Structure formats: structure tokens, C-alpha cells
CSV table of C-alpha atoms and ligand atoms in Angstrom, one decimal:
chain,number,residue,atom,x,y,z
A,1,UNK,CA,-91.2,-103.1,-219.0
A,2,UNK,CA,-91.2,-106.3,-221.1
A,3,UNK,CA,-94.6,-107.9,-220.7
A,4,UNK,CA,-95.9,-111.3,-221.8
A,5,UNK,CA,-99.7,-111.2,-222.7
A,6,UNK,CA,-101.3,-114.7,-223.0
A,7,UNK,CA,-104.5,-114.7,-225.2
A,8,UNK,CA,-103.0,-111.8,-227.0
A,9,UNK,CA,-105.2,-112.5,-230.2
A,10,UNK,CA,-108.3,-112.6,-228.1
A,11,UNK,CA,-110.8,-109.8,-227.2
A,12,UNK,CA,-109.3,-108.5,-224.1
A,13,UNK,CA,-105.7,-109.5,-224.6
A,14,UNK,CA,-105.4,-107.7,-227.9
A,15,UNK,CA,-106.9,-104.4,-226.5
A,16,UNK,CA,-104.5,-104.8,-223.6
A,17,UNK,CA,-101.6,-105.4,-225.9
A,18,UNK,CA,-102.4,-102.2,-227.9
A,19,UNK,CA,-102.7,-100.1,-224.7
A,20,UNK,CA,-99.3,-101.4,-223.3
A,21,UNK,CA,-97.5,-100.8,-226.6
A,22,UNK,CA,-98.9,-97.2,-226.7
A,23,UNK,CA,-97.4,-96.7,-223.3
A,24,UNK,CA,-94.0,-97.7,-224.4
A,25,UNK,CA,-93.9,-101.2,-223.0
A,26,UNK,CA,-92.3,-104.2,-224.9
A,27,UNK,CA,-95.0,-106.8,-225.5
A,28,UNK,CA,-94.7,-110.6,-226.3
A,29,UNK,CA,-98.1,-112.2,-227.2
A,30,UNK,CA,-98.9,-115.9,-226.8
A,31,UNK,CA,-102.0,-117.4,-228.4
A,32,UNK,CA,-103.0,-120.7,-230.0
A,33,UNK,CA,-105.7,-118.9,-232.2
A,34,UNK,CA,-108.3,-121.4,-230.8
A,35,UNK,CA,-110.8,-118.5,-230.4
A,36,UNK,CA,-108.4,-115.6,-231.1
A,37,UNK,CA,-108.0,-113.9,-234.5
A,38,UNK,CA,-104.7,-113.1,-236.2
A,39,UNK,CA,-106.2,-109.7,-237.3
A,40,UNK,CA,-106.4,-108.7,-233.6
A,41,UNK,CA,-102.5,-109.0,-233.2
A,42,UNK,CA,-100.8,-105.7,-233.1
A,43,UNK,CA,-97.9,-105.8,-235.6
A,44,UNK,CA,-95.7,-104.0,-233.1
A,45,UNK,CA,-95.6,-107.0,-230.7
A,46,UNK,CA,-93.7,-110.2,-230.9
A,47,UNK,CA,-96.1,-113.2,-231.4
A,48,UNK,CA,-95.5,-116.8,-230.3
A,49,UNK,CA,-98.2,-119.0,-231.7
A,50,UNK,CA,-99.1,-122.1,-229.8
A,51,UNK,CA,-100.9,-123.8,-226.9
A,52,UNK,CA,-99.5,-122.9,-223.5
A,53,UNK,CA,-100.4,-126.4,-222.4
A,54,UNK,CA,-97.4,-127.6,-224.5
A,55,UNK,CA,-94.0,-127.4,-222.5
A,56,UNK,CA,-92.2,-126.8,-225.7
A,57,UNK,CA,-94.3,-123.6,-226.4
A,58,UNK,CA,-93.8,-122.3,-222.9
A,59,UNK,CA,-90.0,-122.9,-223.4
A,60,UNK,CA,-90.0,-120.9,-226.5
A,61,UNK,CA,-91.9,-118.1,-224.8
A,62,UNK,CA,-89.4,-117.8,-222.0
A,63,UNK,CA,-86.1,-118.8,-223.4
A,64,UNK,CA,-83.8,-115.8,-224.0
A,65,UNK,CA,-86.3,-113.2,-222.7
A,66,UNK,CA,-86.8,-111.9,-219.2
A,67,UNK,CA,-90.4,-110.7,-218.5
A,68,UNK,CA,-91.1,-108.0,-215.9
A,69,UNK,CA,-94.8,-109.1,-215.7
A,70,UNK,CA,-97.2,-111.7,-217.2
A,71,UNK,CA,-100.8,-110.8,-218.0
A,72,UNK,CA,-102.5,-114.2,-218.2
A,73,UNK,CA,-105.7,-113.5,-220.4
A,74,UNK,CA,-105.5,-116.7,-222.4
A,75,UNK,CA,-108.2,-119.2,-221.4
A,76,UNK,CA,-111.0,-121.5,-222.3
A,77,UNK,CA,-113.5,-118.8,-221.9
A,78,UNK,CA,-116.9,-120.4,-222.7
A,79,UNK,CA,-119.2,-121.4,-219.8
A,80,UNK,CA,-121.2,-123.8,-222.1
A,81,UNK,CA,-118.0,-125.4,-223.5
A,82,UNK,CA,-116.8,-125.9,-219.9
A,83,UNK,CA,-120.1,-127.8,-219.2
A,84,UNK,CA,-119.8,-129.9,-222.2
A,85,UNK,CA,-116.0,-130.4,-221.9
A,86,UNK,CA,-115.0,-129.9,-218.2
A,87,UNK,CA,-111.8,-131.9,-218.7
A,88,UNK,CA,-110.6,-129.7,-221.5
A,89,UNK,CA,-111.6,-126.6,-219.5
A,90,UNK,CA,-109.5,-127.7,-216.5
A,91,UNK,CA,-106.6,-128.7,-218.8
A,92,UNK,CA,-106.4,-125.2,-220.3
A,93,UNK,CA,-107.5,-123.0,-217.3
A,94,UNK,CA,-105.9,-124.9,-214.5
A,95,UNK,CA,-103.1,-127.1,-215.9
A,96,UNK,CA,-102.0,-124.8,-218.6
A,97,UNK,CA,-102.1,-121.8,-216.2
A,98,UNK,CA,-99.9,-123.7,-213.7
A,99,UNK,CA,-97.4,-124.4,-216.5
A,100,UNK,CA,-97.1,-120.7,-217.1
A,101,UNK,CA,-96.8,-120.0,-213.4
A,102,UNK,CA,-94.1,-122.6,-213.0
A,103,UNK,CA,-92.2,-121.0,-215.8
A,104,UNK,CA,-92.7,-117.6,-214.3
A,105,UNK,CA,-91.2,-118.6,-211.0
A,106,UNK,CA,-88.4,-120.6,-212.7
A,107,UNK,CA,-87.5,-117.5,-214.8
A,108,UNK,CA,-87.9,-115.1,-211.8
A,109,UNK,CA,-90.8,-113.1,-213.3
A,110,UNK,CA,-91.7,-110.8,-210.4
A,111,UNK,CA,-95.4,-110.2,-211.2
A,112,UNK,CA,-98.2,-112.5,-212.4
A,113,UNK,CA,-101.6,-110.9,-213.3
A,114,UNK,CA,-104.6,-113.2,-213.8
A,115,UNK,CA,-107.8,-112.6,-215.6
A,116,UNK,CA,-110.4,-114.2,-213.3
A,117,UNK,CA,-114.2,-114.0,-213.5
A,118,UNK,CA,-116.4,-112.0,-211.2
A,119,UNK,CA,-119.3,-112.7,-213.6
A,120,UNK,CA,-119.2,-116.5,-212.8
A,121,UNK,CA,-117.3,-117.1,-209.6
A,122,UNK,CA,-119.9,-115.8,-207.2
A,123,UNK,CA,-122.8,-117.7,-208.6
A,124,UNK,CA,-126.2,-116.2,-208.2
A,125,UNK,CA,-126.1,-112.7,-206.7
A,126,UNK,CA,-129.4,-112.0,-204.9
A,127,UNK,CA,-131.6,-109.1,-206.0
A,128,UNK,CA,-130.7,-105.8,-204.4
A,129,UNK,CA,-127.1,-107.0,-203.6
A,130,UNK,CA,-123.7,-106.8,-205.1
A,131,UNK,CA,-120.9,-109.5,-204.9
A,132,UNK,CA,-117.8,-108.0,-203.2
A,133,UNK,CA,-114.4,-109.6,-203.0
A,134,UNK,CA,-115.4,-110.6,-199.4
A,135,UNK,CA,-118.4,-112.7,-200.8
A,136,UNK,CA,-117.8,-116.4,-200.6
A,137,UNK,CA,-117.3,-117.7,-204.2
A,138,UNK,CA,-120.0,-120.1,-205.2
A,139,UNK,CA,-119.1,-121.4,-208.7
A,140,UNK,CA,-121.8,-123.2,-210.5
A,141,UNK,CA,-120.0,-124.1,-213.7
A,142,UNK,CA,-116.8,-125.9,-214.5
A,143,UNK,CA,-115.5,-122.7,-215.9
A,144,UNK,CA,-115.9,-120.8,-212.7
A,145,UNK,CA,-114.4,-123.8,-210.8
A,146,UNK,CA,-111.3,-123.8,-212.9
A,147,UNK,CA,-110.9,-120.0,-212.5
A,148,UNK,CA,-111.2,-120.2,-208.7
A,149,UNK,CA,-108.9,-123.3,-208.6
A,150,UNK,CA,-106.2,-121.2,-210.3
A,151,UNK,CA,-106.8,-118.3,-207.9
A,152,UNK,CA,-105.9,-120.7,-205.1
A,153,UNK,CA,-102.8,-121.9,-206.9
A,154,UNK,CA,-101.7,-118.3,-207.0
A,155,UNK,CA,-102.3,-117.8,-203.3
A,156,UNK,CA,-100.2,-120.9,-202.5
A,157,UNK,CA,-97.4,-119.9,-204.9
A,158,UNK,CA,-97.2,-116.4,-203.2
A,159,UNK,CA,-96.5,-118.2,-199.9
A,160,UNK,CA,-93.7,-120.3,-201.3
A,161,UNK,CA,-92.1,-118.3,-204.1
A,162,UNK,CA,-90.7,-114.8,-204.7
A,163,UNK,CA,-93.6,-113.7,-206.9
A,164,UNK,CA,-96.4,-111.1,-206.6
A,165,UNK,CA,-99.8,-111.7,-208.0
A,166,UNK,CA,-102.8,-109.7,-208.9
A,167,UNK,CA,-106.2,-111.3,-209.5
A,168,UNK,CA,-108.8,-109.3,-211.5
A,169,UNK,CA,-112.2,-110.6,-211.4
A,170,UNK,CA,-114.0,-109.2,-214.4
A,171,UNK,CA,-117.6,-108.8,-214.7
A,172,UNK,CA,-119.2,-109.2,-218.2
A,173,UNK,CA,-116.9,-107.4,-220.5
A,174,UNK,CA,-118.0,-106.0,-223.8
A,175,UNK,CA,-116.7,-103.9,-226.6
A,176,UNK,CA,-115.1,-103.9,-230.1
A,177,UNK,CA,-113.6,-107.3,-231.2
A,178,UNK,CA,-115.5,-109.2,-228.7
A,179,UNK,CA,-116.4,-112.8,-229.3
A,180,UNK,CA,-120.0,-113.9,-229.5
A,181,UNK,CA,-119.0,-117.0,-227.3
A,182,UNK,CA,-117.6,-115.1,-224.3
A,183,UNK,CA,-119.3,-114.1,-221.1
A,184,UNK,CA,-120.9,-110.9,-222.5
A,185,UNK,CA,-121.3,-112.6,-225.9
A,186,UNK,CA,-125.0,-111.3,-226.1
A,187,UNK,CA,-123.7,-107.9,-227.1
A,188,UNK,CA,-121.9,-109.3,-230.1
A,189,UNK,CA,-124.8,-111.5,-231.0
A,190,UNK,CA,-127.2,-108.7,-230.9
A,191,UNK,CA,-125.0,-106.4,-232.9
A,192,UNK,CA,-124.4,-109.0,-235.6
A,193,UNK,CA,-128.1,-109.9,-235.9
A,194,UNK,CA,-129.3,-106.3,-236.0
A,195,UNK,CA,-126.8,-105.4,-238.7
A,196,UNK,CA,-128.2,-108.4,-240.8
A,197,UNK,CA,-131.8,-107.5,-240.0
A,198,UNK,CA,-132.3,-110.8,-238.1
A,199,UNK,CA,-134.5,-111.0,-235.0
A,200,UNK,CA,-132.8,-110.8,-231.6
A,201,UNK,CA,-133.9,-113.0,-228.8
A,202,UNK,CA,-134.2,-112.0,-225.1
A,203,UNK,CA,-133.8,-115.3,-223.2
A,204,UNK,CA,-135.9,-115.5,-220.0
A,205,UNK,CA,-134.5,-115.1,-216.5
A,206,UNK,CA,-137.3,-117.1,-215.0
A,207,UNK,CA,-140.3,-117.2,-217.4
A,208,UNK,CA,-140.6,-116.5,-221.1
A,209,UNK,CA,-141.4,-112.9,-221.9
A,210,UNK,CA,-139.6,-111.5,-218.8
A,211,UNK,CA,-136.8,-109.0,-219.3
A,212,UNK,CA,-134.1,-111.6,-219.1
A,213,UNK,CA,-131.0,-112.1,-216.9
A,214,UNK,CA,-129.2,-109.3,-215.1
A,215,UNK,CA,-125.5,-108.7,-215.7
A,216,UNK,CA,-122.9,-106.1,-214.8
A,217,UNK,CA,-121.5,-105.0,-218.2
A,218,UNK,CA,-118.1,-103.4,-218.1
A,219,UNK,CA,-116.6,-101.7,-221.1
A,220,UNK,CA,-113.2,-103.0,-222.4
A,221,UNK,CA,-111.4,-99.7,-221.9
A,222,UNK,CA,-112.1,-100.0,-218.1
A,223,UNK,CA,-110.8,-103.5,-218.0
A,224,UNK,CA,-107.6,-102.4,-219.8
A,225,UNK,CA,-107.2,-99.5,-217.3
A,226,UNK,CA,-107.4,-102.1,-214.4
A,227,UNK,CA,-104.7,-104.2,-216.1
A,228,UNK,CA,-102.5,-101.2,-216.7
A,229,UNK,CA,-102.8,-100.3,-213.0
A,230,UNK,CA,-101.7,-103.8,-212.1
A,231,UNK,CA,-98.9,-104.0,-214.5
A,232,UNK,CA,-97.4,-100.6,-213.6
A,233,UNK,CA,-97.6,-101.3,-209.9
A,234,UNK,CA,-100.3,-98.7,-209.1
A,235,UNK,CA,-102.7,-101.5,-207.8
A,236,UNK,CA,-101.7,-102.7,-204.3
A,237,UNK,CA,-104.6,-105.0,-203.5
A,238,UNK,CA,-103.9,-108.6,-204.6
A,239,UNK,CA,-107.5,-109.1,-205.7
A,240,UNK,CA,-110.2,-106.9,-207.1
A,241,UNK,CA,-113.5,-106.9,-208.9
A,242,UNK,CA,-113.6,-105.2,-212.2
A,243,UNK,CA,-117.3,-104.3,-212.6
A,244,UNK,CA,-119.5,-101.2,-212.4
A,245,UNK,CA,-122.0,-102.2,-209.8
A,246,UNK,CA,-124.9,-101.6,-212.2
A,247,UNK,CA,-127.1,-104.4,-213.3
A,248,UNK,CA,-128.6,-104.3,-216.8
A,249,UNK,CA,-131.1,-106.8,-218.1
A,250,UNK,CA,-131.1,-108.3,-221.5
A,251,UNK,CA,-134.1,-106.4,-222.7
A,252,UNK,CA,-132.4,-103.1,-221.9
A,253,UNK,CA,-129.5,-104.1,-224.0
A,254,UNK,CA,-131.8,-105.2,-226.8
A,255,UNK,CA,-133.7,-101.8,-226.6
A,256,UNK,CA,-130.6,-99.7,-226.7
A,257,UNK,CA,-129.0,-101.6,-229.6
A,258,UNK,CA,-132.3,-102.0,-231.6
A,259,UNK,CA,-132.9,-98.2,-231.3
A,260,UNK,CA,-129.4,-97.8,-232.7
A,261,UNK,CA,-130.0,-100.2,-235.6
A,262,UNK,CA,-133.4,-98.9,-236.4
A,263,UNK,CA,-132.2,-95.3,-236.7
A,264,UNK,CA,-129.9,-96.7,-239.5
A,265,UNK,CA,-132.6,-98.7,-241.2
A,266,UNK,CA,-132.4,-102.1,-239.6
A,267,UNK,CA,-135.6,-104.1,-239.7
A,268,UNK,CA,-134.6,-106.4,-236.8
A,269,UNK,CA,-137.3,-107.0,-234.1
A,270,UNK,CA,-137.1,-108.3,-230.5
A,271,UNK,CA,-138.2,-111.9,-229.7
A,272,UNK,CA,-138.5,-113.8,-226.5
A,273,UNK,CA,-137.0,-117.1,-225.7
A,274,UNK,CA,-137.1,-119.7,-222.8
A,275,UNK,CA,-134.8,-119.8,-219.9
A,276,UNK,CA,-131.4,-121.2,-221.1
A,277,UNK,CA,-129.9,-124.1,-219.0
A,278,UNK,CA,-127.0,-123.0,-216.8
A,279,UNK,CA,-127.6,-119.2,-217.1
A,280,UNK,CA,-127.2,-117.3,-213.9
A,281,UNK,CA,-130.2,-115.2,-213.3
A,282,UNK,CA,-128.3,-112.3,-211.8
A,283,UNK,CA,-124.7,-111.2,-211.4
A,284,UNK,CA,-123.7,-107.7,-210.3
A,285,UNK,CA,-120.3,-106.9,-208.7
A,286,UNK,CA,-119.3,-104.4,-206.0
A,287,UNK,CA,-116.7,-102.3,-207.8
A,288,UNK,CA,-113.3,-102.1,-206.5
A,289,UNK,CA,-111.3,-99.0,-206.7
A,290,UNK,CA,-109.1,-98.9,-209.8
A,291,UNK,CA,-106.2,-96.6,-209.4
A,292,UNK,CA,-106.1,-94.0,-212.3
A,293,UNK,CA,-109.8,-94.7,-213.3
A,294,UNK,CA,-112.2,-92.0,-212.2
A,295,UNK,CA,-115.6,-93.4,-213.6
A,296,UNK,CA,-116.8,-96.2,-215.8
A,297,UNK,CA,-117.9,-95.9,-219.3
A,298,UNK,CA,-121.7,-95.8,-219.1
A,299,UNK,CA,-123.6,-98.5,-220.9
A,300,UNK,CA,-125.2,-96.3,-223.6
A,301,UNK,CA,-121.8,-94.9,-224.6
A,302,UNK,CA,-120.1,-98.3,-224.5
A,303,UNK,CA,-122.9,-99.9,-226.6
A,304,UNK,CA,-122.8,-97.1,-229.1
A,305,UNK,CA,-119.0,-97.5,-229.6
A,306,UNK,CA,-119.4,-101.2,-229.8
A,307,UNK,CA,-122.2,-101.1,-232.3
A,308,UNK,CA,-120.3,-98.7,-234.4
A,309,UNK,CA,-117.3,-101.0,-234.5
A,310,UNK,CA,-119.4,-104.0,-235.5
A,311,UNK,CA,-121.1,-101.8,-238.3
A,312,UNK,CA,-117.7,-100.7,-239.6
A,313,UNK,CA,-116.5,-104.3,-239.7
A,314,UNK,CA,-119.6,-105.4,-241.6
A,315,UNK,CA,-119.2,-102.6,-244.1
A,316,UNK,CA,-115.5,-103.6,-244.5
A,317,UNK,CA,-116.4,-107.3,-245.1
A,318,UNK,CA,-119.1,-106.3,-247.7
A,319,UNK,CA,-116.6,-104.1,-249.7
B,1,LIG,P1,-111.1,-114.6,-226.0
B,1,LIG,O1,-111.6,-116.0,-226.2
B,1,LIG,O2,-111.4,-113.5,-226.9
B,1,LIG,O3,-109.5,-114.7,-225.6
B,1,LIG,C1,-109.0,-115.9,-225.0
B,1,LIG,C2,-107.8,-116.1,-225.9
B,1,LIG,O4,-107.0,-117.2,-225.3
B,1,LIG,C3,-108.0,-116.5,-227.4
B,1,LIG,O5,-107.4,-115.7,-228.2
B,1,LIG,C4,-107.6,-117.9,-227.5
B,1,LIG,O6,-107.2,-118.2,-228.8
B,1,LIG,C5,-106.5,-118.0,-226.5
B,1,LIG,N1,-106.3,-119.3,-225.9
B,1,LIG,C6,-107.3,-120.2,-225.5
B,1,LIG,N2,-106.6,-121.3,-225.0
B,1,LIG,C7,-105.3,-121.2,-225.3
B,1,LIG,C8,-104.2,-122.1,-225.0
B,1,LIG,N3,-104.3,-123.3,-224.5
B,1,LIG,N4,-103.0,-121.6,-225.4
B,1,LIG,C9,-102.8,-120.4,-225.9
B,1,LIG,N5,-103.8,-119.4,-226.1
B,1,LIG,C10,-105.1,-119.9,-225.8
B,1,LIG,O7,-111.7,-114.2,-224.5
B,1,LIG,P2,-111.7,-112.8,-223.7
B,1,LIG,O8,-113.1,-112.3,-223.5
B,1,LIG,O9,-110.7,-111.9,-224.4
B,1,LIG,O10,-111.2,-113.3,-222.3
B,1,LIG,C11,-109.9,-113.0,-221.8
B,1,LIG,C12,-109.8,-113.4,-220.4
B,1,LIG,O11,-110.7,-112.8,-219.6
B,1,LIG,C13,-110.1,-115.0,-220.1
B,1,LIG,O12,-109.2,-115.4,-219.2
B,1,LIG,C14,-111.5,-115.0,-219.7
B,1,LIG,O13,-111.7,-116.1,-218.9
B,1,LIG,C15,-111.4,-113.7,-218.8
B,1,LIG,N6,-112.9,-113.2,-218.6
B,1,LIG,C16,-113.5,-112.6,-219.7
B,1,LIG,C17,-114.8,-112.1,-219.6
B,1,LIG,C18,-115.6,-111.5,-220.6
B,1,LIG,O14,-116.7,-111.1,-220.4
B,1,LIG,N7,-115.1,-111.4,-222.0
B,1,LIG,C19,-115.4,-112.0,-218.3
B,1,LIG,C20,-114.5,-112.6,-217.2
B,1,LIG,C21,-113.3,-113.1,-217.4
């Protein structure tokens, strides 16, 4: 298959590109390098640099190529940027996405896969519960609103165009190459600080000194597996949650990563901070079945792999 991956220089898009190439697919990557990094781009893929809000860039992406699927990972991904710059967030996540969807229908691309957010779209998820795909979305940030808005566009296009869509609502994704500004950014921040012997801060869930907010952390390989199932036609549901169903608080993350760091000589310590404006207290998803995936990577294994990657990168930068 020939597949367009937007956001291909980003954290999730670049892992997905590697996996698609390994499975013999032809891959074209789109990215404006606003948060993505050139070193993430696999050399085996074609790369078109530029902003997908720009009609000329979209024309360059589609002219002379027929895609069998589009995996739309490119986005303005920061909740706090969306709060400061809601217009820019909507321009990228809604208008830019519609531009790609328009091109997809004009060029008869049969399948459009969208990276949405389970971590933000449901708002607060009450203690003892999981947000399922039946749960009414309750977006509390412009970012969550823009992701939900584009989900609605997809639903409308399916009614009026000859295109299939798959919506993947990711929980908080972590792993090698992740960006400190993304939804699971705390893992990257903690790894970086522990490796440089700086203190790490557990921001409060409701009062300073508590164990911090609860998130459903899902490892990158499991998110890639969900995308592969969608691309290769093994996923029949139009919308799924990609989360583990397990809530982890920030202090638990801090303890696991600190133990790893200390065993290798880090002098980093844990600190406690106030509640951060706009942080959801709790977000945990009810996992949807992902064809081909028997079980999720557990948090200790995922964190160990992620820490090892940050450690190797720090060593490479030093040498
Ligand atoms: P990322 O920031 O690493 O990747 C996004 C990529 O999109 C970047 O490479 C960026 O340069 C590119 N991009 C941004 N605006 C663009 C534009 N206008 N034109 C072209 N390229 C543009 O983030 P990520 O964590 O890899 O996220 C991938 C997708 O998954 C996003 O849609 C994000 O909203 C979604 N998501 C991520 C998480 C998470 O925890 N990381 C959770 C839920 C959903």
C-alpha cells in the first residue's frame, strides 16, 4: 500500500512510518517541522516539508501519487498552546485537517485514519470509572474541542463521500522520541531531568503534596499496532479508544523513573508542586479491542525502555 503519514517527523508519526516501512508499505511523510525533528524521519520514506494548511503544499503531496490510506498524525498537540492560541490550534487541527480531507476525497483516497485524543476529549473521568467510546465527550480545552470538531467532519464526510474513516482516540502516549510538550510530556521531562541530576516535580492533583494527576499511559508500540490494524483493514470499528484502562499517578511515574536513575548514579530528588491550571485530575480510558494486539506493554517495561532511550540519546549528545 502507499500511505501518507502526516506529522511524520513527530513522535508517533515517525514510529508509525518505521513500522509501515518494515511491513513493506510505501510511505510518504508530511511535516512542517514545527515540533517534529528531521532526525526522526526514516531515510526510506519520501518527505514533503511544509504546512498542510497551505493549499500549495497539499497539492504537492497529492499530485502524481495515489494513496491507499492517510494516517493523519500531524497536529498542534499542546493543550497549553491551545489555551493561549486557540485560533492557531483550530487553524491547524480543524482547517488544516479539512484541507487534507478535501484532498483525500478529491483524489479518491479510500481510507482516512485520524489521531484523536481520548486523553482530553472526555474531560474529567470520575474516580473508579473508565471513559468508553459511548461516554459523552466533554472537552475542557480548545485542543480537545478542535479534535472533537474534526471527528464530526469525518462523520459528515462519510455520509456524503466515498471514503472510510477510522478514529483512534489515544490515551497519554509515551516512549522513545517523545516530546516534552505533548500529552504524556511528563515522562520525557522526568527522564531528561533525572539524567541531568535535576529535581523532578510532582504537580498536585488537588492539593500540594498529593500523588498528582492520574493518567492512562499507553506505550508507543501499542499505538503503532492500533494504526497498523486500521491501515491494513483489520480494524472494523470506525472509532476506538487506544488506552490500557490502567490509571497511573504522577508520583508512581516519578518513583519508577527515579529508581532507574538512582541505580545508575543520578542524584535527582522528588519535589512537589501546586495544581497546574487546566490539568485534568483524572483520565482513564476503557480499552477497545485492537485486532492483532494481545496485551499492552506494562508501565514498568515501557518506562524502562523509554528511560534507556533518553539515556542513550544523552550519551550520544555528550560524545
Ligand atoms: P508531535 O508534536 O511529536 O507530532 C506532531 C507533528 O505534526 C510534528 O512533527 C509537527 O511538526 C507536525 N505538524 C504540526 N503542525 C503541522 C502542520 N500545520 N503541517 C505539517 N505538519 C505539522 O506529537 P505526537 O505526540 O506525535 O502526536 C501525534 C498525534 O497524536 C497528534 O495528532 C496528537 O494530537 C495525537 N495525540 C497524541 C497523544 C500523546 O500523548 N502524544 C495523545 C493523544 C493524541
